[in-house]
C-alpha positions as a printed NumPy array, in Angstrom:
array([[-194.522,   51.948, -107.728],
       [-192.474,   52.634, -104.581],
       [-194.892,   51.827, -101.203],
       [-194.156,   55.823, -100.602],
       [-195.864,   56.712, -103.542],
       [-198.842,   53.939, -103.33 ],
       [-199.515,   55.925, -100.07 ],
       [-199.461,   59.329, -101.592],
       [-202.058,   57.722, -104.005],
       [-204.372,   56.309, -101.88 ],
       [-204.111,   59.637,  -99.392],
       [-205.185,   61.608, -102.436],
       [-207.957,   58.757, -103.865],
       [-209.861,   59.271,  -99.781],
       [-209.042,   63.018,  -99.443],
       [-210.588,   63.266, -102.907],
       [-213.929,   60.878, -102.198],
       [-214.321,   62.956,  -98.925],
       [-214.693,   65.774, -100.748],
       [-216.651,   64.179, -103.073],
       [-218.864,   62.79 , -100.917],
       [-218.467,   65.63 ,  -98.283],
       [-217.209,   65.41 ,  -95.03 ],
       [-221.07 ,   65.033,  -93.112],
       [-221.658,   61.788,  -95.323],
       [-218.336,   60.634,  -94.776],
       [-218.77 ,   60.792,  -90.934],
       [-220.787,   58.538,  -88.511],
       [-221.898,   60.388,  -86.075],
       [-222.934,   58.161,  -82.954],
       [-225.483,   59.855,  -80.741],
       [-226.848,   58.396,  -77.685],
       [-230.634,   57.448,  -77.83 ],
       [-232.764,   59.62 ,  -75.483],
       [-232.846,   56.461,  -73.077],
       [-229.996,   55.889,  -71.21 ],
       [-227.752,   53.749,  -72.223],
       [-227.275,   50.455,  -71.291],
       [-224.202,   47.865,  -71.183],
       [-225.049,   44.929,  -73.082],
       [-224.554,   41.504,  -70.956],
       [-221.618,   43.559,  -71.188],
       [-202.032,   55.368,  -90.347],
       [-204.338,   53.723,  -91.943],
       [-203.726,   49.342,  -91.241],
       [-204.992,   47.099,  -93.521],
       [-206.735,   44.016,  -93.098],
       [-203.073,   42.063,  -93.826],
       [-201.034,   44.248,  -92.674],
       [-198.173,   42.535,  -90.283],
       [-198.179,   43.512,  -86.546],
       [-196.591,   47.184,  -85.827],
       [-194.476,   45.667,  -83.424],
       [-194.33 ,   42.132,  -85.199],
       [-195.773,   40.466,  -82.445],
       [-199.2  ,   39.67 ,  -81.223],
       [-201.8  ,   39.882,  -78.361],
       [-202.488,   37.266,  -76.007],
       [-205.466,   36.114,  -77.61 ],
       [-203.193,   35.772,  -80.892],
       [-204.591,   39.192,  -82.881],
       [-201.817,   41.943,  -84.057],
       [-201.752,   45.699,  -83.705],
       [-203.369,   45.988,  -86.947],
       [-207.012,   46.422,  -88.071],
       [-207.446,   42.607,  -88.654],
       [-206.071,   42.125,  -85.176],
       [-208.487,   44.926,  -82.996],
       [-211.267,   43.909,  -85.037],
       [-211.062,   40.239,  -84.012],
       [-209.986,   41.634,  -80.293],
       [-213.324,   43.396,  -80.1  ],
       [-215.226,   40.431,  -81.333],
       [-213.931,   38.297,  -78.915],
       [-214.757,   40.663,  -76.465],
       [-218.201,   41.707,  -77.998],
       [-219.017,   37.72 ,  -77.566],
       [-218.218,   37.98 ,  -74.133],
       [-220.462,   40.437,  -73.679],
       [-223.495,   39.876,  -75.985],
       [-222.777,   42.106,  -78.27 ],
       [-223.961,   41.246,  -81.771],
       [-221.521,   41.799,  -84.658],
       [-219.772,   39.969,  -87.365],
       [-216.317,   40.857,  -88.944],
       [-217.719,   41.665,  -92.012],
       [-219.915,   44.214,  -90.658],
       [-216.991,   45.911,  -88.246],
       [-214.608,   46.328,  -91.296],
       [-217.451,   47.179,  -93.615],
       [-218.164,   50.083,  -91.436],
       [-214.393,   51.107,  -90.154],
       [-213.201,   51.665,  -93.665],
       [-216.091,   53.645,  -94.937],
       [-215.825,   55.766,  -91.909],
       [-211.995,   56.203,  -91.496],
       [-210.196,   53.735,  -93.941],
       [-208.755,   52.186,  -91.237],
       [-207.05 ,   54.532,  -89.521],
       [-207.708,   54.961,  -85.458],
       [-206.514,   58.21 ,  -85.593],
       [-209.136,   59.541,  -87.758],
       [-211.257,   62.704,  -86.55 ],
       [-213.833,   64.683,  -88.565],
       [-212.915,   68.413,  -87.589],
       [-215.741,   69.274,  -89.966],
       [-219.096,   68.216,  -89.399],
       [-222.234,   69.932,  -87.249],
       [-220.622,   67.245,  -84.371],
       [-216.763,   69.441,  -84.683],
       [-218.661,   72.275,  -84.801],
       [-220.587,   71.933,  -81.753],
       [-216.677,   71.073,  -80.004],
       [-217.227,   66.841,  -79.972],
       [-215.523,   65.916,  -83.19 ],
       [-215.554,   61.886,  -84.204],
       [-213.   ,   60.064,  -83.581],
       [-211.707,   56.753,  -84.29 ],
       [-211.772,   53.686,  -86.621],
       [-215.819,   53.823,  -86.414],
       [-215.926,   57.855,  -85.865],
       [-217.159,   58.336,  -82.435],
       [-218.441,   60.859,  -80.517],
       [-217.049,   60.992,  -76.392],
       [-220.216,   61.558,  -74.991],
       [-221.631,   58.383,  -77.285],
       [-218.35 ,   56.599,  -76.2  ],
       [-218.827,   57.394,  -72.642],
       [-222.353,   56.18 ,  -72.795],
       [-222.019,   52.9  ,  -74.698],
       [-217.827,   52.003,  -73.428],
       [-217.55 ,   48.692,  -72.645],
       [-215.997,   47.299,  -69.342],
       [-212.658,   44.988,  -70.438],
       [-211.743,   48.207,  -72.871],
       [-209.714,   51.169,  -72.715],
       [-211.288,   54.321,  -71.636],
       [-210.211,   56.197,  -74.475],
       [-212.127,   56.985,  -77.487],
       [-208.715,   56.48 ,  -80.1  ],
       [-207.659,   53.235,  -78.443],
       [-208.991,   50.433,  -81.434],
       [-210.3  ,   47.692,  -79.867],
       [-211.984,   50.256,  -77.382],
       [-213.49 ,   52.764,  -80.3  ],
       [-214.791,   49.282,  -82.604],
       [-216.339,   47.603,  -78.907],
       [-218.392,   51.125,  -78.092],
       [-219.195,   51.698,  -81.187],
       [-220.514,   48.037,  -82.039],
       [-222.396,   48.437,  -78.33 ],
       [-224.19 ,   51.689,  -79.326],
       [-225.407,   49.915,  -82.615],
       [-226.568,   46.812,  -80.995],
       [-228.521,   48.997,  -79.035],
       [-229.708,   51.3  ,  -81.798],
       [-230.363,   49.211,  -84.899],
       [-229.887,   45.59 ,  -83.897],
       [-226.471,   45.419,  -84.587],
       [-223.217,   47.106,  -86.816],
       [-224.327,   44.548,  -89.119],
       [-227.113,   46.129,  -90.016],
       [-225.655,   49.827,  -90.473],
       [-225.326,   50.656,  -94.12 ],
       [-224.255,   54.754,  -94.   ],
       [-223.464,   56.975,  -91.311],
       [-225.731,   57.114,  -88.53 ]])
C-alpha cells in the first residue's frame, strides 16, 4: 500500500468515525469557568513522525506531535501546570488526530462564530483566557494550542490527565 493511499484510508476511517460519532462528541469545546481565569505559576503528525524540516528545537523536540507535546511539557513544568504525555496525546488525537490545523465548523461553538481549533480543539476566547506566557499568541500554533489548553484543564478538572471526553 503506497503512503498516498494509507492516507486516503485513514482520512476516510476519521471522516467516517466523526460522523459516526457526530461532530459535537468529536469536539472539545473549552469554555472559560465563570471565574476569571488565572495563569498557573505560569496534516495530521504522528507520534514518530521525523521533523518537517528534519531538524529540531533547541530543547531537542521536532516539528511533529511528539516534539510540541514534549515542548509544552517542558514548558507546562515551568509553569506548574499539571500534565503527563500520556494524557496530552490521549486527548490531541481524540480531538483532532493530530493535526494543528483542525477546526470544527460544525458544532453549537461554529455556530455561535468561535469554531475550535487546534490539536486539543480550542475556543479563542478560552485560549485568550487560559494562554500561557513563553507561547505563541495564536490559537493554531502547537505547542501554544496543547500549553492553553492543558492550563484551562488544570484549572477546570485537576489536570488533562484527568479529561476522558470532550469537555
Amino acid at each position: 500500500m503506497t503512503a498516498i493511499t494509507a492516507s486516503r484510508r485513514l482520512a476516510r476511517l476519521a471522516v467516517t468515525g466523526l460522523a459516526t460519532t457526530g461532530a459535537a462528541a468529536a469536539a472539545l469545546t473549552l469554555v472559560p469557568a465563570s471565574a476569571q481565569a488565572a495563569e498557573a505559576p505560569k496534516a495530521a503528525h504522528s507520534a514518530a513522525a521525523p521533523a518537517r524540516d528534519g531538524h529540531a528545537d533547541a530543547a531537542g523536540a521536532g516539528n511533529n506531535l511528539d516534539g510540541w507535546i514534549k515542548q509544552s511539557l517542558a514548558i507546562m513544568k515551568k509553569k506548574g501546570i499539571p500534565g503527563s504525555y500520556e494524557g496530552l496525546h490521549r486527548n490531541i488525537m481524540r480531538e483532532s488526530s493530530g493535526n494543528p490545523n483542525a477546526q470544527n465548523n460544525y458544532d453549537v461553538n461554529a455556530k455561535n462564530g468561535t469554531p475550535s481549533k487546534g490539536l486539543l480543539q480550542v475556543i479563542d476566547p478560552t485560549f485568550n483566557a487560559y494562554h500561557v506566557d513563553g507561547t505563541a499568541h495564536s490559537s493554531t500554533d502547537p505547542v501554544a494550542n496543547i500549553t492553553a489548553a492543558a492550563n484551562y484543564a488544570a484549572h477546570r478538572y485537576g489536570s488533562i490527565d484527568n479529561v476522558n471526553s470532550a469537555y
